[in-house]
Short mmCIF file of C-alpha atoms and ligand atoms in Angstrom, two decimals:
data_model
loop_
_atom_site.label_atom_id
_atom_site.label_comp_id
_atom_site.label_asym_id
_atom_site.label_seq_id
_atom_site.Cartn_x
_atom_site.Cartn_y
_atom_site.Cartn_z
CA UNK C 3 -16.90 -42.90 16.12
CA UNK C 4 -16.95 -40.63 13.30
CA UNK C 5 -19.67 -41.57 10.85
CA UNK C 6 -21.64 -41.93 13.57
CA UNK C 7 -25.19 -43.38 12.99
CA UNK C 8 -24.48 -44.33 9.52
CA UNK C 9 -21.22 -46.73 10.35
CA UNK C 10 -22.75 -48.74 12.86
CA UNK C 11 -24.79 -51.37 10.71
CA UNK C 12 -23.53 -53.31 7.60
CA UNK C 13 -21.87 -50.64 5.16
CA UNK C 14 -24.11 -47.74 4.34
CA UNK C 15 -26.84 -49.92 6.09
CA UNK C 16 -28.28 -46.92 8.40
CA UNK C 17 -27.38 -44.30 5.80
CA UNK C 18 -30.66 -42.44 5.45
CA UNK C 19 -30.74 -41.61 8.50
CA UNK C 20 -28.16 -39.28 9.16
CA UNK C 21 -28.27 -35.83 8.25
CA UNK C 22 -26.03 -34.42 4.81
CA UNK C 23 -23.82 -31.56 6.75
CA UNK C 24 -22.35 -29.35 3.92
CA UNK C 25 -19.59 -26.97 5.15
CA UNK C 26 -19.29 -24.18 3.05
CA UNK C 27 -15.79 -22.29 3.77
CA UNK C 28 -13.95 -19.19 2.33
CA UNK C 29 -10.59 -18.45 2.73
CA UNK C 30 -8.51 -15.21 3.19
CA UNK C 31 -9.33 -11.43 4.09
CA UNK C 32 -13.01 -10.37 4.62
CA UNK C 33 -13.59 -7.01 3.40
CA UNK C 34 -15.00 -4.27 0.99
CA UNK C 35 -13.68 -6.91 -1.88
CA UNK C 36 -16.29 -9.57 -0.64
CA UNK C 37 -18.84 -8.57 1.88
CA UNK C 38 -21.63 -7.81 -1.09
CA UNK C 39 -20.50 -11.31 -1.91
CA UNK C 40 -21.34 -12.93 1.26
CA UNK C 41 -24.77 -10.77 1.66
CA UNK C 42 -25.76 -12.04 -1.80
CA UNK C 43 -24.73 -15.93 -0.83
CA UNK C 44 -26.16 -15.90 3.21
CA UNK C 45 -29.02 -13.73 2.31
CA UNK C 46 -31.19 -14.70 5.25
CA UNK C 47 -33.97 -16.65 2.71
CA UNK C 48 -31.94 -19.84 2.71
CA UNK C 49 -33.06 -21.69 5.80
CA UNK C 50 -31.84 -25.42 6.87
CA UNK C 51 -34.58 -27.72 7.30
CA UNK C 52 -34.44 -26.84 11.34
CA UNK C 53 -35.60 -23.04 9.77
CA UNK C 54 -32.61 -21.56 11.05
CA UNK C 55 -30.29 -19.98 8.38
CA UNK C 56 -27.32 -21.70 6.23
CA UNK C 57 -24.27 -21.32 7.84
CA UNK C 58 -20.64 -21.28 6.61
CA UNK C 59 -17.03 -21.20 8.15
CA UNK C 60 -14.71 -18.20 7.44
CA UNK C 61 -10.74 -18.83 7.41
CA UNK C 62 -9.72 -15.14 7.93
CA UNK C 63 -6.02 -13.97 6.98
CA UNK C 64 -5.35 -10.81 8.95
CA UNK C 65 -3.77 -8.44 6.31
CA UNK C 66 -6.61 -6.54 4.98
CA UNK C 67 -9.47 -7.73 7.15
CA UNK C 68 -12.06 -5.61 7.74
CA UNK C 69 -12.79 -6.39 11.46
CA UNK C 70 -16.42 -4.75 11.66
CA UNK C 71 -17.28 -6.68 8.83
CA UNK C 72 -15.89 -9.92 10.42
CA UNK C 73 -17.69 -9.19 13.83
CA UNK C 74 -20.93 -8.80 11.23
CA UNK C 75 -20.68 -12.24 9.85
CA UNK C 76 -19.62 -13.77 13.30
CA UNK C 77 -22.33 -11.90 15.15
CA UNK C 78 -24.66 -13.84 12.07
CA UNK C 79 -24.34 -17.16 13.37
CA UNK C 80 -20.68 -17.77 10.66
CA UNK C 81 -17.68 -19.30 12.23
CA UNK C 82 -14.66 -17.44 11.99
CA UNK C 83 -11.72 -19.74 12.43
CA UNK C 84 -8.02 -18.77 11.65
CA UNK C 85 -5.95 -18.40 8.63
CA UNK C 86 -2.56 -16.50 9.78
CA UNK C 87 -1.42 -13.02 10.09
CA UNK C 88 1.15 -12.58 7.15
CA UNK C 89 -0.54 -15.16 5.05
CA UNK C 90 3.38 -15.64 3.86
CA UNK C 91 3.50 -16.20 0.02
CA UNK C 92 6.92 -18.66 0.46
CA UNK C 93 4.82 -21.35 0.57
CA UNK C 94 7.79 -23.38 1.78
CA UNK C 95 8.09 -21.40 4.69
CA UNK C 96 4.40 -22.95 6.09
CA UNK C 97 6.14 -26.41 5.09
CA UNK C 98 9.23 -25.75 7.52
CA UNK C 99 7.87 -22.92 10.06
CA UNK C 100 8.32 -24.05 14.02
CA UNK C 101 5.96 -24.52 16.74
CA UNK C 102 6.87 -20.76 17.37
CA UNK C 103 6.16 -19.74 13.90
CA UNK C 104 3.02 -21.21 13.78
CA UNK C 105 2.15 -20.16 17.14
CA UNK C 106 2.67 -16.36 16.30
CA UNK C 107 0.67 -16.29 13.09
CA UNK C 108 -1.93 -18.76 13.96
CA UNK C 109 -2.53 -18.13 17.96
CA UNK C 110 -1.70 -14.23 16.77
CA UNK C 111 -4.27 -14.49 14.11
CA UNK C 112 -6.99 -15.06 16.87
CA UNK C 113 -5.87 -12.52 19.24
CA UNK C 114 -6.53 -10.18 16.48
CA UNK C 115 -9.94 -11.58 15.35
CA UNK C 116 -10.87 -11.49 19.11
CA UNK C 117 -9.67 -8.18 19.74
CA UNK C 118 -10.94 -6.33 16.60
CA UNK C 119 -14.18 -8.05 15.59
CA UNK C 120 -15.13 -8.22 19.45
CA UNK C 121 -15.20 -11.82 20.20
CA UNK C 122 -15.94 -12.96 23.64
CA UNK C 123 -17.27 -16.80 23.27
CA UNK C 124 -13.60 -18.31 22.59
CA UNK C 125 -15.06 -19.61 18.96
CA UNK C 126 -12.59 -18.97 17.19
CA UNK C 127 -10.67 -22.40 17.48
CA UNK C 128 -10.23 -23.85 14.05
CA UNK C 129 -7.28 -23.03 11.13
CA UNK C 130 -6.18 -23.62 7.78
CA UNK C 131 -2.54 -23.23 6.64
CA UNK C 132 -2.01 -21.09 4.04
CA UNK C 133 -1.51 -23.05 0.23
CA UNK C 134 -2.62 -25.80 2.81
CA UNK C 135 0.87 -26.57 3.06
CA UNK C 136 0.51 -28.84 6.29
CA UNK C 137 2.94 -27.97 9.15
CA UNK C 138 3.54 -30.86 10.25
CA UNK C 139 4.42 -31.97 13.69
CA UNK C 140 4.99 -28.67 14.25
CA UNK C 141 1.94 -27.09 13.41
CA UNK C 142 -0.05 -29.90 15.30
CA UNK C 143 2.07 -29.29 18.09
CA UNK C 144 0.93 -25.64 18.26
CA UNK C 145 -2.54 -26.50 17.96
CA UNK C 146 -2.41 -28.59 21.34
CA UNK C 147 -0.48 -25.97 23.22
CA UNK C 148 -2.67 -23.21 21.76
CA UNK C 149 -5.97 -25.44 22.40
CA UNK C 150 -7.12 -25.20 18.87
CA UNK C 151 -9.62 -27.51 18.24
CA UNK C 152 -9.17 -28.07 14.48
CA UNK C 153 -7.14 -28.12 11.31
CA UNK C 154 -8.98 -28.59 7.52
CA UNK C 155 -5.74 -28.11 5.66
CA UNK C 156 -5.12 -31.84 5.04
CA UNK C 157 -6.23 -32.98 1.57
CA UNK C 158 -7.32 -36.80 0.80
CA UNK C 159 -7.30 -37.89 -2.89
CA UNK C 160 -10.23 -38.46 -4.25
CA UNK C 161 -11.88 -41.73 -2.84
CA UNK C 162 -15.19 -43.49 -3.22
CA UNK C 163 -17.11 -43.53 -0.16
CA UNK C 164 -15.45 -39.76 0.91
CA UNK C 165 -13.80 -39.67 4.59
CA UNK C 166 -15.71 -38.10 6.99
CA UNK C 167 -13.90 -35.97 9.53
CA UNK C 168 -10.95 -37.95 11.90
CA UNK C 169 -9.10 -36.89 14.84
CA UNK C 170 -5.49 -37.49 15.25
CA UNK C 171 -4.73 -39.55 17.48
CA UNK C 172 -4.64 -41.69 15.25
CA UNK C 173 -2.83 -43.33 12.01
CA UNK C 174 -4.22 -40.82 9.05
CA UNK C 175 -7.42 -42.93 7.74
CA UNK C 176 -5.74 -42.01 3.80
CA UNK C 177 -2.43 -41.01 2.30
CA UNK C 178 -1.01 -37.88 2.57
CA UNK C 179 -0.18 -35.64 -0.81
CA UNK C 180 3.09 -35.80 0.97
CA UNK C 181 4.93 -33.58 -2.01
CA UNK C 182 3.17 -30.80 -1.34
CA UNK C 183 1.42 -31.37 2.37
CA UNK C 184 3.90 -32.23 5.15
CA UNK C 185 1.60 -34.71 7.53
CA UNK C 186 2.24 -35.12 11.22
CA UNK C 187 3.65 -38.01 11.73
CA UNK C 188 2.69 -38.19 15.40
CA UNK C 189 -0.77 -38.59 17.46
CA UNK C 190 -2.15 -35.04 18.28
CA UNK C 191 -5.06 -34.45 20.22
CA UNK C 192 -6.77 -32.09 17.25
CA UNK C 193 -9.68 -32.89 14.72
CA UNK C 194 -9.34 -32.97 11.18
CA UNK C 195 -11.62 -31.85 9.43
CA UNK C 196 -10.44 -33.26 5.91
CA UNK C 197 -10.84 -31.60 2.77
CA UNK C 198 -12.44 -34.57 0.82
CA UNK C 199 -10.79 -33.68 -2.80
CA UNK C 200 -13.83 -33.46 -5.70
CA UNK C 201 -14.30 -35.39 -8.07
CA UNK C 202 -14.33 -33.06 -11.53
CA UNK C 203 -14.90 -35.76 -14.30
CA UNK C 204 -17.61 -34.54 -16.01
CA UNK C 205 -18.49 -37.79 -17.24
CA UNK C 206 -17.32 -40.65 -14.36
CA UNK C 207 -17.78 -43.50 -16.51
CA UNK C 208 -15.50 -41.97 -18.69
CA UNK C 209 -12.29 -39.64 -17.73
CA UNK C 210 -10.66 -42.29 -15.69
CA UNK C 211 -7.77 -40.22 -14.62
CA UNK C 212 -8.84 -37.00 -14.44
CA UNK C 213 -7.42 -36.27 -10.80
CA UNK C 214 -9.83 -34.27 -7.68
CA UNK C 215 -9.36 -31.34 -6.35
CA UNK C 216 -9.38 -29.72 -3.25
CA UNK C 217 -10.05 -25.98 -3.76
CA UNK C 218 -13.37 -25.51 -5.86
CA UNK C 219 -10.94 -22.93 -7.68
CA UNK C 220 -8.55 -25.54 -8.50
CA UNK C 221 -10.75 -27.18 -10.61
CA UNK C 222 -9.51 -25.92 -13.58
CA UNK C 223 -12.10 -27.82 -15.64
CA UNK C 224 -15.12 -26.01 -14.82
CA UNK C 225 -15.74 -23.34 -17.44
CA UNK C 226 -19.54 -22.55 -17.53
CA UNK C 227 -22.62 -22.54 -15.04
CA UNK C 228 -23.59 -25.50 -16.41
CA UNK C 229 -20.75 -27.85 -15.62
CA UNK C 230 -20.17 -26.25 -12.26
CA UNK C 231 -24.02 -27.34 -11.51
CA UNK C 232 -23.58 -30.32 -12.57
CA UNK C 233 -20.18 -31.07 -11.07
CA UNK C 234 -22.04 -29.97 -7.65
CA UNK C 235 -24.92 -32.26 -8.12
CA UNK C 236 -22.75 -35.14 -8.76
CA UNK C 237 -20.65 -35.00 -6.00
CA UNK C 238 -23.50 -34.23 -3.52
CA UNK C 239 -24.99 -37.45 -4.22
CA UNK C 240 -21.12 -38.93 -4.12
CA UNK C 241 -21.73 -38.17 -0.51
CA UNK C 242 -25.31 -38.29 0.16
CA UNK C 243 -26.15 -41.96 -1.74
CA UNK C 244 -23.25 -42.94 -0.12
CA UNK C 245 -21.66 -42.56 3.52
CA UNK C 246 -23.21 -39.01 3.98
CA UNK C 247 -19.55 -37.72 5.06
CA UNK C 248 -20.17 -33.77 5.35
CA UNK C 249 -19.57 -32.39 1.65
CA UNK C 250 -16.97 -29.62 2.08
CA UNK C 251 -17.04 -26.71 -0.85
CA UNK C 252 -14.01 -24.53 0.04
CA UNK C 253 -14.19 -21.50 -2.13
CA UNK C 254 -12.10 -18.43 -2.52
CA UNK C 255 -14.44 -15.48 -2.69
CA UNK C 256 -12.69 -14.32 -6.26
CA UNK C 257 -13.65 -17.16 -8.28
CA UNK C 258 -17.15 -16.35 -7.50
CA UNK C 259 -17.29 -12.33 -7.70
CA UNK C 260 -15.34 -12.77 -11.38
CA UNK C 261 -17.20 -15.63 -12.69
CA UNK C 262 -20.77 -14.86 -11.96
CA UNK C 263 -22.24 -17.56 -14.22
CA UNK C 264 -20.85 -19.55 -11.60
CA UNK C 265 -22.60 -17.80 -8.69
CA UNK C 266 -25.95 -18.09 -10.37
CA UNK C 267 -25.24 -21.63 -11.04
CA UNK C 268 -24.36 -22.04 -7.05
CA UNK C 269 -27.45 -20.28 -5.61
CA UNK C 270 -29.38 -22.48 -8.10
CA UNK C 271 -27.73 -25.03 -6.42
CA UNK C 272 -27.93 -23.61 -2.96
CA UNK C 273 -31.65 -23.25 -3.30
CA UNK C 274 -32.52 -26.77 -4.62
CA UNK C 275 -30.77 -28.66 -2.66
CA UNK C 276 -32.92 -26.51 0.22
CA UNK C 277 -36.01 -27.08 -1.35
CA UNK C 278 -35.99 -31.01 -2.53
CA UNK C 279 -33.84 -32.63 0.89
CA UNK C 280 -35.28 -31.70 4.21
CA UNK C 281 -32.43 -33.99 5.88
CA UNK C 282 -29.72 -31.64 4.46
CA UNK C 283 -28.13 -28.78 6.45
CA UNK C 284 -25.09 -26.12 5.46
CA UNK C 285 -23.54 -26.06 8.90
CA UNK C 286 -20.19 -24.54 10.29
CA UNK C 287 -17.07 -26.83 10.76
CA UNK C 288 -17.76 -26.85 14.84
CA UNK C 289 -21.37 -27.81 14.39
CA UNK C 290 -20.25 -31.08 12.09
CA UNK C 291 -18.02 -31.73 15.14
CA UNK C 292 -20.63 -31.29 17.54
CA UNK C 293 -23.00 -33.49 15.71
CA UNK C 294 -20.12 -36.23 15.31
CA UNK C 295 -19.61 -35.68 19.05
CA UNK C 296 -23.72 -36.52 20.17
CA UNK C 297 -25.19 -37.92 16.44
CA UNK C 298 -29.07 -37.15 16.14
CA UNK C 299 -30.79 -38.75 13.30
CA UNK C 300 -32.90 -36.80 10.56
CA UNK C 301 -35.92 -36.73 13.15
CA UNK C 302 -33.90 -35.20 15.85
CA UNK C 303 -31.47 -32.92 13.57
CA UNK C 304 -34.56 -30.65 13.42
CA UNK C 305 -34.09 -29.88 16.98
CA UNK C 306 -30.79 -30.36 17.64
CA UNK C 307 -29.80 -27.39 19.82
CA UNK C 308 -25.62 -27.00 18.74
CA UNK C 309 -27.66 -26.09 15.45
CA UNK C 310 -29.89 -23.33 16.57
CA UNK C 311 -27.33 -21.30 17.81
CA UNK C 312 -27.74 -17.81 16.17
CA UNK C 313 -30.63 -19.43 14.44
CA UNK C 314 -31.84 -16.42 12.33
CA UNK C 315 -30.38 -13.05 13.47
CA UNK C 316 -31.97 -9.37 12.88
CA UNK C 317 -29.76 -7.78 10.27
CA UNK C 318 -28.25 -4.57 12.16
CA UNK C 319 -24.78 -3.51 11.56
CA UNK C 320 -22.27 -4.25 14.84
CA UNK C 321 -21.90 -0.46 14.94
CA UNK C 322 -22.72 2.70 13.85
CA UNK C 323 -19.51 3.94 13.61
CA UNK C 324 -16.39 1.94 12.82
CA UNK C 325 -12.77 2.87 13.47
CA UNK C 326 -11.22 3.42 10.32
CA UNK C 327 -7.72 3.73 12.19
CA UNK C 328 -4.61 4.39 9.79
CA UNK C 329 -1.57 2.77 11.19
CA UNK C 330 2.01 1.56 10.56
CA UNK C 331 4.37 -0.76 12.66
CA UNK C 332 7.99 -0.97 12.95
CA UNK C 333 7.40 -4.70 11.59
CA UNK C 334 6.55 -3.57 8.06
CA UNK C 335 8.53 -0.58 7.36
CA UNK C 336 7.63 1.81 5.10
CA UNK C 337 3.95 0.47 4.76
CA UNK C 338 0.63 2.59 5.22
CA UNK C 339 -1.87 0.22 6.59
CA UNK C 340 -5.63 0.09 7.57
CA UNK C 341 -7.67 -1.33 10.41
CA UNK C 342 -11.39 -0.99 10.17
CA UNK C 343 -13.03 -1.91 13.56
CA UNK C 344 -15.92 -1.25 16.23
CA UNK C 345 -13.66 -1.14 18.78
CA UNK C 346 -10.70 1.71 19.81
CA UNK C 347 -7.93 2.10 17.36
CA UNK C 348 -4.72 0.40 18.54
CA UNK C 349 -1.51 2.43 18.70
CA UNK C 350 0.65 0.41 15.91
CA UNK C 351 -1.41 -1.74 12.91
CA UNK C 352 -0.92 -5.78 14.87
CA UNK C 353 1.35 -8.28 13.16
CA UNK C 354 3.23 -11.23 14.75
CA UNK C 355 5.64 -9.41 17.57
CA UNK C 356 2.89 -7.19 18.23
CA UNK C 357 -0.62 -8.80 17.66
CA UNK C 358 -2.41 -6.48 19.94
CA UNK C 359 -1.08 -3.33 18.47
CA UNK C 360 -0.39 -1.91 21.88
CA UNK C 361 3.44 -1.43 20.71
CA UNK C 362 5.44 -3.59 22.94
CA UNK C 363 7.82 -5.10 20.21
ZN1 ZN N 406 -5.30 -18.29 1.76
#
C-alpha cells in the first residue's frame, strides 16, 4: 500500500520510522538559461543521509533543450522524465488533445531525450502535462500504450495529512480541480505521483482561506527569503510530523535565477534540513516509487540500493565536443532552430511528425 510502513498501525502510529522523500522537480527546457542554476543547487556537497548526493526529477520540454546538458544531469544520477515537444501554449488544447496527440508529444518527447542526450537505460518513463492541464482518459490511455510509468500533473487541494503517491486503478483518493484539470475518469494502470498543493498561510492559525498551491511559483504570496524559509519549514513538518507523504517542491528554474533572495533562502533550507534529519532524503520521482514498491525503514534507507544508484558521480562533461547543429523542418516554417548534442546532427531539427529528425514526414 502506499504509505507503506507508516499506514500500517493506528494513524501516524509507525510514523518515525519511515524515511521523509522530498522530490525536488523543474519543469521546461534545460539549457544555457539554467544549467549554472542547477550546478549551484546539485553542487555535489549536499549528500542524503545514505552519503550519496540529492537528487531531483527534470520534466524536459523539447523546444530549446540543450541535449548535452540534459545527458549531463541524467548521466549525474537526475531523472529526466517528459514534458512534450511543442509545450503548446493553448492550454485548452492539453485539456482536449487525443490519445494520438498525446502520444506524439509525450512518447515523441522521449524519443528525442533518448536520442539526443544518449539514453540507453529506458528511464525516462514519467510526464507532466503542460499548465498541468490533465488529459484525461486520453492522456492516461497513452501512458498505458506507451508504458509510461507515471504522471505528476494531478493537483490535490490542500489537505491535512498530505496524500502520498496513488496509482490509478483506482477511485482518485481526493477531488479533482476539475475546472482547470480534466481527471480520468477510468482505472489506468499508471502511478500518480500527486502534486500535494502547499500550504502558503503564513500564519495557519490565522488566514483561514488563503487557498494552496501547486507550483512553488504560484505562490504569489511569497515576497522575501524570509517567508519563503519559513513557508518551507512549515510545510516540511506538515509532512514530516505527520504521514511523512514525500514533500514535492516543483519549481520553475526562473523564479529562482530572478529572485535570488529566494535561492539563498532555499540552499539555507537545502542544507539544514541535511544537517539536523538524518532520516530525510531528496530523491527522484522513480526512487519514491521504488521505495513505496519494497518500504525500508530509517535503519535500512541507509542502504537501500534503488538509492545508490549514481550515488556520487565524477564531474566530467558527457563530451568534449557537442554538436551545435543548426536546423529547420518543414513542420515550423520559416523558423531557424538549434540542437546542441553529443551525438551526430540529425538532418531536419525533430518535432512531432518527425521526432527523430531523420526527415521522413
Ligand atoms: Zn511547462
Amino acid at each position: 500500500m502506499p504509505g507503506g510502513l507508516c499506514e500500517v498501525g493506528p494513524a501516524g502510529a509507525n510514523c518515525q520510522n519511515v524515511p521523509q522523500m522530498i522530490t525536488i522537480t523543474f519543469d521546461d527546457a534545460i539549457n544555457n538559461n539554467n544549467i549554472d542554476l542547477y550546478e549551484e543547487i546539485f553542487n555535489r556537497q549536499r549528500k542524503n543521509p545514505n552519503g550519496c548526493e540529492i537528487k531531483a526529477t527534470f520534466f524536459v520540454s523539447h523546444k530549446y533543450t540543450n541535449y548535452s546538458s540534459v545527458q549531463y544531469m541524467h548521466q549525474n544520477g537526475h531523472e529526466i522524465a517528459a514534458h512534450s515537444i511543442t509545450h503548446n501554449d493553448d492550454e485548452g488544447f492539453w485539456s482536449e488533445a487525443t490519445v494520438d496527440d498525446w502520444a506524439k508529444e509525450m512518447a515523441g518527447c522521449r524519443l528525442i531525450v533518448d536520442k539526443f542526450a544518449n539514453i540507453t537505460d529506458n528511464s525516462v518513463v514519467g510526464l507532466r502535462a503542460p499548465y498541468l492541464r490533465v488529459g484525461g482518459n486520453n492522456q492516461f490511455t497513452m501512458m498505458e500504450e506507451q508504458a509510461f510509468l507515471y504522471d505528476s500533473s494531478i493537483t490535490a487541494p490542500l489537505q491535512n495529512p498530505p496524500l502520498w503517491p496513488y496509482t490509478m486503478y483506482f477511485r482518485m483518493p481526493h477531488r479533482c480541480h476539475g475546472s482547470l484539470q480534466n481527471c480520468p475518469t477510468r482505472s489506468h494502470a499508471v502511478w500518480e505521483m500527486v502534486m500535494n498543493e502547499l500550504d502558503r498561510r503564513e500564519d495557519p492559525t490565522v488566514d483561514e482561506d488563503l487557498p494552496g498551491c501547486a507550483m512553488v511559483d504560484s505562490c504569489s504570496n511569497i515576497l522575501s527569503g524570509d517567508q519563503f524559509y519559513n513557508f518551507l519549514t512549515h510545510n516540511f513538518y506538515r509532512h514530516y510530523d505527520q504521514n511523512r507523504a514525500p514533500l514535492g517542491l516543483f519549481f520553475h528554474a526562473a523564479w529562482l535565477k530572478n529572485n535570488p533572495e529566494f535561492l539563498d533562502a532555499f540552499l539555507y533550507w537545502v542544507d539544514e534540513i541535511l544537517t539536523d534529519h538524518p532520516d530525510v532524503y531528496f530523491v527522484t520521482m522513480t526512487q519514491v516509487i521504488q521505495w513505496i514498491q519494497n518500504p525500508t525503514d530509517t535503519g535500512g534507507a541507509k542502504n537501500f540500493e534503488p538509492w545508490k544508484e549514481k550515488c556520487a558521480e565524477a564531474p566530467r562533461p558527457p563530451c568534449l565536443a557537442p554538436s551545435m547543429c543548426k536546423l529547420a523542418t518543414k513542420e515550423l516554417p520559416g523558423e531557424a532552430l538549434h540542437l546542441h548534442t553529443c551525438v551526430r546532427c540529425p538532418n531536419n531539427y525533430p518535432w512531432l511528425n518527425d521526432p527523430t529528425g531523420d526527415g521522413f514526414i
